[in-house]
C-alpha cells in the first residue's frame, strides 16, 4: 500500500505521525504492563493477566489500523460522490467559467466531503503556489485514495496539456466517469449477494451452537442458563460484526433529503416515534400483567406499535421513489424549454405547469408560484426539493440552479442532469431488487431459527417432565438428571425470545443498509420478523407438545 497516499489522507507527514503517534503509543504499550505489575501485582494471574497483555496488542493494532481505515473511509467518500461531482462539473462547464474558478466553486460544495477538499488542494496549488494546471492535477492524482478520481485527474491533466477545449473534455467525461461509477456500483451490489450468503451461513452455524448449549447441560451437568446466555451473546455479537461489515461494503446512497426545511412528511415521521413508544408501553403494561398469552406472543404484541412508525416512513419513502421516477423528464423538459426561450426559467416553467409529471405535478406548480414572487430563487428550489423529500432531486436541482445562474446553457444542463439522473436511478432499482430478494431469505431463515431453537426447548421440557419424579441413582448413567429436573424452561424461553428479537433487529437493519432507506423504515421488517419468530416458536411448541407428551 502506498504510504504517500495514506499520509496524504491523514493530512500529516510520515515523520510527524511517527513522532506524535507511533512512538508515544509504543512507549505506552511497553510501560502499561510494567506499571500494572508494579502497582497491582495480584492481577498478573490467569484471565486478568491475559487482559492486561491484550492492551499493548490493541494499542499496536490501533496505530496500524487507523491510517488504513482512514484511507478506506476517504476512498469510499470520494467514490460515493464522484457521479454528483462530474455532473456538477459538466453543468458549470456549460457556462463561461474558467477552469480554476470552476474548481473553486466545486471545492466549496460541502456535500462532496473529502472530494471537495481534494479539489480545493488542486485549486490552492494552481492559485497560490502558481503550479500549472496539469502538474497540480497529477500531483493530487498520485496521492488521492480513489482510483476513479485519480484516473479522472490524469485524463484531465493530459487533456489540458494537449490543448483540448475544457468544455468538450468535461462533457465527454460524463459518459466515461458515469460508466466507471456504474461498474463500481454493480461490484458493490455483487458484494451484497456475498454478504447475504455470509450472513446466512454464519447464522446457520451459530444455530447449532445455541442448540448445543441447550442440550449440553443434560450430559455435562453445567448451568444451562449460563451456557445458553454465552451462546446467545456469541450469536448476536457475530451478527453485529457482519452488520458492520455490510455497512462498510454497501455504497452509501441516501434517499432522503438533507435540507433543514421541515416538511409535513418529516413532521409525521418525527412525531410517530414517540407515539409508537408510548403505545408500546401501554400495550406492554396491559399484556404482561393481565394477559394469559404465551411469552412468545407477548414479546411480539408489545413491539407491534412500532409498526406505526415503520409504515409511515415506508409510505413516505415510496412517494420519494415516485417523485424520482418523474424528475428526469421534468428537468429535461424545463432545460429544453428554457433553451428555446434564451434561458428564461420562469416563463418556461409557466408553460410546463399544464403538463402532467405524475405525482411531481403539484410540486412543480408550487415551485412556479414561489419563483413568480422573485424573492429568492435558490430558496424556492430548496423548498421544491424538500417537498419531494428526495436527496437526488435536492442535489440535481441545486446543480441546475447554479448552472443557469452562472450563465450555463439550460438545454445542455437539462440533458446532462437528466441522463446522469436516470443512470443513478437504474442502479438504485437494481439495489432495491437485491433488497427484495434479501427480505424473503431473512424471513425464511428467521422462521427456521425459531423452529430449531424452540424444538430443542420442547425436548428439554419433555425430559424435565419425564425425570421430575425420578429418584437420582448413585451410579453414573450418562445424563445429569438433577440438571434436567432443575432446568428453568420459562426463563429459557424468555432468553430465546430475547435472542430472536435481537436477531430480528439485526436482520431488519441489514435490509435497511442494503436498500438505503430511512432508519425508521427498519421497524416495518423488525415487527414482521418478531411476529414470524413468535408464531413459529408457538406453533413449534404447540405442535411438538402432543408428540412429546407435554
Coordinates of C-alpha atoms in Angstrom, one line a residue:
X1 CA 0.0 0.0 0.0
X2 CA 1.3 3.4 -1.0
X3 CA 2.4 5.3 2.2
X4 CA 2.3 8.6 0.2
X5 CA -1.5 8.2 -0.3
X6 CA -2.0 7.1 3.4
X7 CA -0.3 10.1 4.9
X8 CA -1.8 12.5 2.3
X9 CA -5.3 11.3 3.6
X10 CA -4.2 11.8 7.2
X11 CA -3.1 15.3 6.4
X12 CA 0.2 14.7 8.3
X13 CA 3.8 13.9 7.2
X14 CA 5.2 10.4 7.9
X15 CA 7.8 11.8 10.3
X16 CA 5.2 13.7 12.3
X17 CA 2.9 10.7 12.5
X18 CA 5.8 8.6 13.9
X19 CA 6.9 11.3 16.3
X20 CA 3.4 12.3 17.6
X21 CA 1.5 9.0 17.5
X22 CA 3.6 5.8 16.9
X23 CA 6.4 6.5 19.4
X24 CA 4.2 7.7 22.3
X25 CA 1.8 4.8 21.8
X26 CA 4.6 2.3 21.6
X27 CA 6.1 3.7 24.8
X28 CA 2.7 3.5 26.5
X29 CA 2.2 -0.1 25.3
X30 CA 5.5 -1.2 26.8
X31 CA 5.1 0.7 30.1
X32 CA 1.5 -0.2 30.7
X33 CA 2.0 -3.9 31.8
X34 CA 5.1 -2.9 33.7
X35 CA 3.2 -0.2 35.7
X36 CA 0.3 -2.6 36.3
X37 CA 2.8 -5.3 37.5
X38 CA 4.4 -2.8 39.9
X39 CA 1.2 -1.3 41.3
X40 CA -1.1 -4.3 41.3
X41 CA 1.0 -7.5 41.1
X42 CA -2.0 -9.6 42.1
X43 CA -3.8 -9.0 38.7
X44 CA -0.9 -10.6 36.7
X45 CA -2.5 -14.0 37.0
X46 CA -4.9 -16.1 34.9
X47 CA -7.5 -14.2 32.9
X48 CA -6.6 -10.8 34.2
X49 CA -3.0 -11.3 33.0
X50 CA -4.3 -12.0 29.6
X51 CA -6.5 -8.9 29.7
X52 CA -3.5 -6.7 30.7
X53 CA -1.4 -8.2 27.9
X54 CA -4.1 -7.5 25.3
X55 CA -4.0 -3.8 25.9
X56 CA -0.5 -3.3 24.3
X57 CA -1.6 -5.5 21.4
X58 CA -4.7 -3.4 20.9
X59 CA -2.6 -0.2 21.0
X60 CA -0.2 -1.5 18.4
X61 CA -3.1 -2.6 16.2
X62 CA -4.7 0.9 16.5
X63 CA -1.5 2.5 15.2
X64 CA -1.5 0.2 12.2
X65 CA -5.3 0.1 11.5
X66 CA -6.2 3.7 11.9
X67 CA -4.3 5.0 8.8
X68 CA -5.7 2.2 6.7
X69 CA -9.3 2.7 7.9
X70 CA -8.9 6.5 7.3
X71 CA -7.7 5.7 3.8
X72 CA -10.6 3.4 3.1
X73 CA -13.1 5.9 4.5
X74 CA -11.8 8.7 2.3
X75 CA -11.8 6.4 -0.7
X76 CA -15.4 5.5 -0.1
X77 CA -16.4 9.1 0.4
X78 CA -14.9 10.1 -2.9
X79 CA -16.4 7.1 -4.8
X80 CA -19.9 7.8 -3.4
X81 CA -19.8 11.3 -4.7
X82 CA -17.9 11.1 -7.9
X83 CA -21.1 10.8 -10.0
X84 CA -22.5 14.0 -8.5
X85 CA -19.2 15.7 -8.8
X86 CA -18.7 15.0 -12.6
X87 CA -22.3 16.1 -13.2
X88 CA -21.8 19.3 -11.3
X89 CA -18.6 20.0 -13.2
X90 CA -20.4 19.3 -16.6
X91 CA -23.2 21.7 -15.6
X92 CA -20.8 24.5 -14.7
X93 CA -18.6 23.9 -17.8
X94 CA -21.5 24.9 -20.0
X95 CA -21.0 28.5 -18.7
X96 CA -18.1 30.8 -19.4
X97 CA -16.3 30.0 -16.1
X98 CA -12.6 29.4 -16.2
X99 CA -11.1 26.0 -15.1
X100 CA -9.7 27.5 -11.9
X101 CA -13.0 29.2 -10.9
X102 CA -14.9 26.0 -11.6
X103 CA -12.6 24.1 -9.3
X104 CA -13.0 26.8 -6.6
X105 CA -16.8 26.5 -6.9
X106 CA -16.7 22.7 -6.6
X107 CA -14.3 22.9 -3.6
X108 CA -16.9 25.0 -1.7
X109 CA -19.6 22.3 -2.1
X110 CA -19.7 20.7 1.4
X111 CA -21.8 17.8 0.2
X112 CA -18.8 16.3 -1.6
X113 CA -16.9 16.0 1.6
X114 CA -13.3 14.8 1.1
X115 CA -13.7 15.2 -2.7
X116 CA -14.3 18.9 -2.2
X117 CA -11.2 19.0 -0.1
X118 CA -9.1 17.3 -2.8
X119 CA -10.4 19.8 -5.3
X120 CA -9.5 22.7 -3.0
X121 CA -6.0 21.4 -2.9
X122 CA -5.7 21.4 -6.7
X123 CA -7.1 25.0 -6.7
X124 CA -4.6 26.0 -4.0
X125 CA -1.6 24.6 -5.9
X126 CA -2.7 26.5 -9.0
X127 CA -3.8 29.8 -7.4
X128 CA -1.4 30.2 -4.5
X129 CA 1.6 28.1 -5.5
X130 CA 1.4 29.0 -9.2
X131 CA 1.7 25.4 -10.3
X132 CA 0.5 24.6 -13.8
X133 CA -3.0 23.0 -14.1
X134 CA -1.7 19.6 -15.4
X135 CA 1.0 19.3 -12.8
X136 CA -1.4 20.2 -10.0
X137 CA -3.9 17.5 -11.2
X138 CA -1.2 14.9 -11.5
X139 CA 0.2 15.8 -8.0
X140 CA -3.2 15.1 -6.4
X141 CA -3.9 12.1 -8.7
X142 CA -0.8 10.4 -7.3
X143 CA -2.0 10.9 -3.7
X144 CA -5.8 10.6 -3.8
X145 CA -7.1 7.3 -2.4
X146 CA -9.8 6.8 -5.1
X147 CA -8.8 5.1 -8.3
X148 CA -11.8 6.6 -10.1
X149 CA -10.8 10.2 -9.2
X150 CA -7.1 9.6 -9.8
X151 CA -7.8 8.3 -13.4
X152 CA -10.1 11.3 -14.0
X153 CA -7.4 13.8 -12.9
X154 CA -4.8 12.1 -15.1
X155 CA -7.1 12.3 -18.1
X156 CA -7.9 16.0 -17.3
X157 CA -4.2 16.8 -17.0
X158 CA -3.5 15.2 -20.3
X159 CA -6.4 17.0 -22.0
X160 CA -5.4 20.4 -20.8
X161 CA -1.7 19.7 -21.8
X162 CA -2.9 18.6 -25.2
X163 CA -4.9 21.8 -25.7
X164 CA -8.3 20.2 -25.9
X165 CA -11.2 22.5 -25.2
X166 CA -12.1 22.1 -21.5
X167 CA -15.9 22.1 -22.0
X168 CA -15.6 19.4 -24.6
X169 CA -13.4 17.3 -22.3
X170 CA -15.8 17.6 -19.3
X171 CA -18.8 16.8 -21.5
X172 CA -17.1 13.7 -22.9
X173 CA -16.1 12.7 -19.4
X174 CA -19.8 12.5 -18.3
X175 CA -20.1 9.1 -20.1
X176 CA -16.6 7.8 -19.0
X177 CA -17.0 8.6 -15.3
X178 CA -20.6 7.5 -15.2
X179 CA -19.6 4.2 -16.7
X180 CA -16.9 3.8 -14.1
X181 CA -19.4 4.7 -11.4
X182 CA -21.9 2.1 -12.7
X183 CA -19.2 -0.6 -12.7
X184 CA -18.2 0.3 -9.2
X185 CA -21.9 0.3 -8.1
X186 CA -22.5 -3.1 -9.7
X187 CA -19.5 -4.5 -7.9
X188 CA -20.9 -3.3 -4.6
X189 CA -24.3 -4.9 -5.5
X190 CA -22.4 -8.2 -6.1
X191 CA -20.9 -7.8 -2.6
X192 CA -24.5 -7.7 -1.3
X193 CA -25.0 -11.3 -2.5
X194 CA -21.8 -12.3 -0.8
X195 CA -22.9 -10.6 2.4
X196 CA -26.2 -12.4 2.2
X197 CA -24.5 -15.8 1.9
X198 CA -22.1 -14.9 4.7
X199 CA -25.0 -13.8 7.0
X200 CA -27.0 -17.0 6.3
X201 CA -24.0 -19.3 6.7
X202 CA -22.9 -17.8 10.0
X203 CA -26.5 -17.8 11.4
X204 CA -26.9 -21.5 10.4
X205 CA -23.6 -22.4 12.1
X206 CA -24.5 -20.4 15.2
X207 CA -27.9 -22.1 15.5
X208 CA -26.2 -25.4 16.2
X209 CA -24.0 -23.7 18.9
X210 CA -27.1 -22.3 20.6
X211 CA -29.0 -25.7 20.2
X212 CA -25.9 -27.4 21.6
X213 CA -25.9 -25.0 24.6
X214 CA -29.5 -26.0 25.3
X215 CA -28.8 -29.8 25.1
X216 CA -25.2 -29.9 26.5
X217 CA -26.1 -29.4 30.2
X218 CA -28.0 -32.8 30.1
X219 CA -24.7 -34.5 29.6
X220 CA -22.2 -32.3 31.5
X221 CA -24.4 -31.0 34.3
X222 CA -23.3 -27.4 33.6
X223 CA -25.5 -24.5 34.4
X224 CA -27.9 -24.4 31.4
X225 CA -28.8 -20.7 31.7
X226 CA -25.2 -19.6 31.8
X227 CA -24.3 -21.8 28.8
X228 CA -27.3 -20.6 26.8
X229 CA -26.5 -16.9 27.7
X230 CA -23.0 -17.2 26.4
X231 CA -24.2 -18.8 23.2
X232 CA -26.8 -16.1 22.7
X233 CA -24.1 -13.4 23.2
X234 CA -21.9 -15.1 20.6
X235 CA -24.8 -15.3 18.2
X236 CA -25.8 -11.7 18.5
X237 CA -22.2 -10.5 18.5
X238 CA -21.4 -12.3 15.3
X239 CA -24.5 -10.9 13.6
X240 CA -23.5 -7.4 14.7
X241 CA -20.0 -7.8 13.2
X242 CA -21.4 -8.9 9.9
X243 CA -23.8 -5.9 10.0
X244 CA -20.8 -3.6 10.4
X245 CA -19.0 -5.3 7.5
X246 CA -22.1 -4.9 5.3
X247 CA -22.2 -1.2 6.1
X248 CA -18.6 -0.8 5.0
X249 CA -19.2 -2.6 1.7
X250 CA -22.6 -1.3 0.6
X251 CA -22.5 2.1 -1.3
X252 CA -23.9 5.0 0.7
X253 CA -26.7 6.2 -1.5
X254 CA -29.0 8.4 0.6
X255 CA -32.7 8.5 -0.4
X256 CA -34.0 11.3 1.9
X257 CA -33.1 15.0 1.6
X258 CA -30.6 16.7 3.9
X259 CA -32.2 20.2 3.9
X260 CA -33.1 21.9 7.1
X261 CA -36.6 22.6 5.8
X262 CA -39.1 20.5 7.8
X263 CA -41.9 19.2 5.6
X264 CA -45.2 17.5 6.5
X265 CA -43.6 14.1 5.9
X266 CA -40.7 15.0 8.2
X267 CA -43.1 16.0 11.0
X268 CA -45.3 12.9 10.6
X269 CA -42.2 10.6 10.9
X270 CA -40.7 12.7 13.8
X271 CA -43.9 12.5 15.9
X272 CA -44.8 8.9 15.0
X273 CA -41.8 7.6 17.1
X274 CA -42.9 9.0 20.5
X275 CA -46.5 7.8 19.8
X276 CA -45.2 4.3 18.9
X277 CA -43.1 4.1 22.0
X278 CA -46.0 5.4 24.2
X279 CA -48.3 2.7 22.7
X280 CA -45.6 0.1 23.3
X281 CA -45.5 1.0 27.0
X282 CA -49.3 0.9 27.2
X283 CA -49.6 -2.4 25.4
X284 CA -46.8 -4.0 27.5
X285 CA -48.5 -2.7 30.7
X286 CA -51.7 -4.4 29.7
X287 CA -50.4 -7.6 28.1
X288 CA -47.8 -8.6 30.7
X289 CA -49.7 -8.4 34.0
X290 CA -53.3 -9.1 32.8
X291 CA -52.9 -11.4 29.8
X292 CA -52.5 -15.1 29.7
X293 CA -50.8 -15.1 26.3
X294 CA -47.7 -17.2 25.8
X295 CA -44.4 -15.5 26.4
X296 CA -43.6 -15.6 22.7
X297 CA -46.8 -13.8 21.7
X298 CA -46.3 -11.3 24.5
X299 CA -43.0 -10.2 23.0
X300 CA -44.5 -9.7 19.6
X301 CA -47.6 -7.9 20.8
X302 CA -45.6 -5.5 23.0
X303 CA -43.4 -4.4 20.0
X304 CA -46.3 -4.2 17.4
X305 CA -47.0 -0.4 17.9
X306 CA -43.5 0.3 16.3
X307 CA -45.1 -0.8 13.1
X308 CA -46.9 2.6 13.0
X309 CA -43.6 4.5 12.6
X310 CA -42.3 1.9 10.1
X311 CA -45.4 2.1 7.9
X312 CA -45.4 5.9 7.9
X313 CA -41.7 6.0 6.9
X314 CA -42.3 3.4 4.3
X315 CA -45.2 5.2 2.8
X316 CA -43.3 8.5 2.5
X317 CA -40.3 6.6 1.1
X318 CA -42.4 5.1 -1.7
X319 CA -43.6 8.6 -2.5
X320 CA -40.0 9.8 -2.9
X321 CA -39.3 6.9 -5.3
X322 CA -42.2 8.0 -7.4
X323 CA -41.0 11.6 -7.4
X324 CA -37.6 10.4 -8.5
X325 CA -39.1 8.5 -11.4
X326 CA -40.6 11.7 -12.8
X327 CA -37.9 14.2 -12.1
X328 CA -35.7 13.2 -15.1
X329 CA -38.4 14.0 -17.6
X330 CA -39.2 17.3 -15.8
X331 CA -35.7 18.7 -15.7
X332 CA -35.1 17.7 -19.3
X333 CA -38.3 19.4 -20.4
X334 CA -37.5 22.5 -18.4
X335 CA -34.0 22.7 -19.8
X336 CA -35.2 22.3 -23.4
X337 CA -38.0 24.9 -22.9
X338 CA -35.6 27.4 -21.3
X339 CA -33.1 26.9 -24.0
X340 CA -35.6 27.9 -26.7
X341 CA -36.5 31.0 -24.6
X342 CA -33.0 32.3 -24.1
X343 CA -32.7 30.9 -20.6
X344 CA -35.9 32.3 -19.1
X345 CA -36.7 29.7 -16.5
X346 CA -39.9 31.3 -15.1
X347 CA -41.5 31.6 -18.5
X348 CA -40.5 28.1 -19.4
X349 CA -41.9 26.8 -16.1
X350 CA -45.2 28.6 -16.7
X351 CA -45.6 26.5 -19.9
X352 CA -44.8 23.3 -18.2
X353 CA -47.2 23.6 -15.3
X354 CA -50.0 22.4 -17.6
X355 CA -48.1 19.2 -18.4
X356 CA -48.6 16.0 -16.4
X357 CA -45.5 14.9 -14.4
X358 CA -47.3 12.4 -12.3
X359 CA -47.1 12.9 -8.5
X360 CA -44.4 15.7 -9.2
X361 CA -47.0 18.0 -10.8
X362 CA -48.2 19.5 -7.6
X363 CA -44.6 20.3 -6.6
X364 CA -43.9 21.9 -10.0
X365 CA -46.9 24.1 -9.5
X366 CA -45.7 25.2 -6.1
X367 CA -42.3 25.9 -7.5
X368 CA -43.7 28.1 -10.1
X369 CA -45.7 30.1 -7.5
X370 CA -42.6 30.6 -5.4
X371 CA -40.4 31.6 -8.4
X372 CA -43.1 34.1 -9.5
X373 CA -42.6 36.1 -6.3
X374 CA -38.9 36.7 -7.5
X375 CA -37.8 36.9 -3.9
X376 CA -35.3 34.1 -3.5
X377 CA -34.7 31.7 -6.4
X378 CA -32.3 29.2 -4.7
X379 CA -34.6 29.0 -1.7
X380 CA -37.6 28.3 -3.9
X381 CA -35.8 25.4 -5.4
X382 CA -34.8 24.1 -2.0
X383 CA -38.5 24.1 -1.0
X384 CA -39.3 22.2 -4.2
X385 CA -36.6 19.6 -3.3
X386 CA -37.8 19.4 0.3
X387 CA -41.4 18.9 -0.8
X388 CA -40.3 15.8 -2.7
X389 CA -38.1 14.6 0.2
X390 CA -35.6 13.3 -2.3
X391 CA -31.8 13.6 -1.9
X392 CA -31.3 13.1 -5.6
X393 CA -33.7 15.8 -6.5
X394 CA -32.2 18.1 -3.9
X395 CA -28.7 17.7 -5.3
X396 CA -29.5 17.8 -9.0
X397 CA -32.0 20.7 -8.6
X398 CA -29.2 22.7 -6.9
X399 CA -26.9 22.0 -9.8
X400 CA -29.5 23.2 -12.3
X401 CA -30.0 26.5 -10.4
X402 CA -26.2 27.0 -10.0
X403 CA -25.6 26.2 -13.7
X404 CA -28.3 28.6 -15.0
X405 CA -27.3 31.4 -12.6
X406 CA -23.7 31.4 -13.8
X407 CA -24.8 31.6 -17.5
X408 CA -24.9 28.0 -18.4
X409 CA -26.9 26.6 -21.3
X410 CA -30.2 25.3 -19.9
X411 CA -30.9 22.8 -22.7
X412 CA -27.4 21.2 -22.3
X413 CA -27.7 21.3 -18.5
X414 CA -31.1 19.6 -18.6
X415 CA -29.7 16.9 -20.8
X416 CA -26.6 16.3 -18.6
X417 CA -28.6 16.1 -15.4
X418 CA -31.4 14.0 -16.9
X419 CA -29.0 11.4 -18.4
X420 CA -26.9 11.0 -15.3
X421 CA -30.0 11.1 -13.0
X422 CA -31.6 8.2 -14.9
X423 CA -28.3 6.2 -14.8
X424 CA -28.2 6.6 -11.0
X425 CA -31.9 5.7 -10.8
X426 CA -31.3 2.5 -12.8
X427 CA -28.6 1.5 -10.3
X428 CA -31.0 2.2 -7.4
X429 CA -33.6 -0.1 -8.9
X430 CA -31.1 -2.9 -9.1
X431 CA -30.3 -2.2 -5.4
X432 CA -34.0 -2.4 -4.5
X433 CA -34.2 -5.7 -6.3
X434 CA -31.3 -7.1 -4.2
X435 CA -33.0 -5.9 -1.1
X436 CA -36.3 -7.6 -2.1
X437 CA -34.5 -11.0 -2.5
X438 CA -32.7 -10.5 0.8
X439 CA -36.1 -9.9 2.6
X440 CA -37.5 -13.2 1.5
X441 CA -34.3 -15.1 2.6
X442 CA -34.2 -13.4 6.0
X443 CA -37.9 -14.1 6.8
X444 CA -37.5 -17.7 5.9
X445 CA -34.2 -18.0 7.9
X446 CA -35.8 -16.4 10.9
X447 CA -38.6 -18.9 10.9
X448 CA -36.1 -21.8 10.6
X449 CA -34.0 -20.4 13.5
X450 CA -37.1 -20.1 15.8
X451 CA -38.3 -23.6 14.9
X452 CA -34.9 -25.1 15.7
X453 CA -34.5 -23.3 19.0
X454 CA -37.9 -24.0 20.4
X455 CA -37.8 -27.6 19.2
X456 CA -34.8 -28.0 21.4
X457 CA -36.6 -26.3 24.3
X458 CA -39.6 -28.7 23.8
X459 CA -37.3 -31.7 24.1
X460 CA -35.7 -30.3 27.3
X461 CA -39.2 -29.7 28.7
X462 CA -40.2 -33.3 27.8
X463 CA -37.1 -34.7 29.6
X464 CA -37.7 -32.4 32.6
X465 CA -41.2 -33.6 32.9
X466 CA -40.1 -37.3 32.5
X467 CA -37.5 -37.1 35.2
X468 CA -39.2 -34.8 37.6
X469 CA -40.4 -37.6 39.8
X470 CA -37.4 -40.0 39.3
X471 CA -35.0 -40.6 42.2
X472 CA -31.4 -39.8 41.4
X473 CA -29.3 -43.0 41.3
X474 CA -25.9 -43.3 42.9
X475 CA -24.3 -44.5 39.7
X476 CA -23.4 -42.6 36.5
X477 CA -26.0 -43.3 33.8
X478 CA -24.6 -40.8 31.3
X479 CA -27.0 -37.9 31.8
X480 CA -27.5 -35.4 34.6
X481 CA -31.0 -36.0 35.9
X482 CA -30.6 -33.2 38.5
X483 CA -29.7 -30.7 35.9
X484 CA -32.7 -31.7 33.7
X485 CA -35.2 -31.5 36.6
X486 CA -33.8 -28.1 37.7
X487 CA -34.0 -26.6 34.2
X488 CA -36.0 -23.3 34.2
X489 CA -38.0 -23.7 31.0
X490 CA -39.9 -20.3 31.2
X491 CA -36.6 -18.4 31.7
X492 CA -35.0 -20.3 28.8
X493 CA -38.0 -19.5 26.6
X494 CA -37.7 -15.8 27.5
X495 CA -33.9 -15.8 26.8
X496 CA -34.5 -17.4 23.4
X497 CA -37.2 -14.8 22.5
X498 CA -34.8 -12.0 23.5
X499 CA -32.3 -13.6 21.1
X500 CA -34.9 -13.8 18.4
X501 CA -35.9 -10.1 19.0
X502 CA -32.2 -9.1 18.6
X503 CA -31.8 -11.3 15.5
X504 CA -34.9 -9.6 14.0
X505 CA -33.5 -6.2 14.7
X506 CA -30.1 -7.1 13.1
X507 CA -31.9 -8.6 10.1
X508 CA -34.1 -5.5 9.7
X509 CA -31.1 -3.2 10.0
X510 CA -29.3 -5.3 7.3
X511 CA -32.3 -4.9 5.0
X512 CA -32.2 -1.1 5.7
X513 CA -28.5 -0.9 4.9
X514 CA -29.0 -2.8 1.6
X515 CA -31.9 -0.7 0.4
X516 CA -30.6 2.6 1.7
X517 CA -33.9 3.7 3.2
X518 CA -34.8 5.8 6.2
X519 CA -33.7 4.2 9.5
X520 CA -37.3 4.4 10.8
X521 CA -38.2 2.1 8.0
X522 CA -36.3 -0.6 9.9
X523 CA -39.3 -1.1 12.2
X524 CA -41.6 -2.4 9.5
X525 CA -39.4 -5.5 9.0
X526 CA -38.4 -5.6 12.6
X527 CA -42.0 -6.1 13.8
X528 CA -42.7 -8.5 10.9
X529 CA -39.7 -10.7 11.8
X530 CA -40.5 -10.7 15.5
X531 CA -44.0 -11.9 14.7
X532 CA -42.6 -14.6 12.4
X533 CA -40.3 -15.7 15.3
X534 CA -43.2 -15.7 17.8
X535 CA -45.7 -17.5 15.7
X536 CA -43.1 -20.1 14.5
X537 CA -42.0 -20.7 18.1
X538 CA -45.5 -21.1 19.4
X539 CA -46.5 -23.4 16.6
X540 CA -43.4 -25.5 17.3
X541 CA -44.2 -25.7 21.0
X542 CA -47.9 -26.5 20.5
X543 CA -47.2 -28.9 17.6
X544 CA -44.5 -30.8 19.4
X545 CA -46.4 -30.9 22.7
X546 CA -48.7 -33.8 21.9
X547 CA -45.8 -35.7 20.2
X548 CA -43.5 -35.4 23.2
X549 CA -46.3 -35.9 25.8
X550 CA -46.2 -32.3 27.2

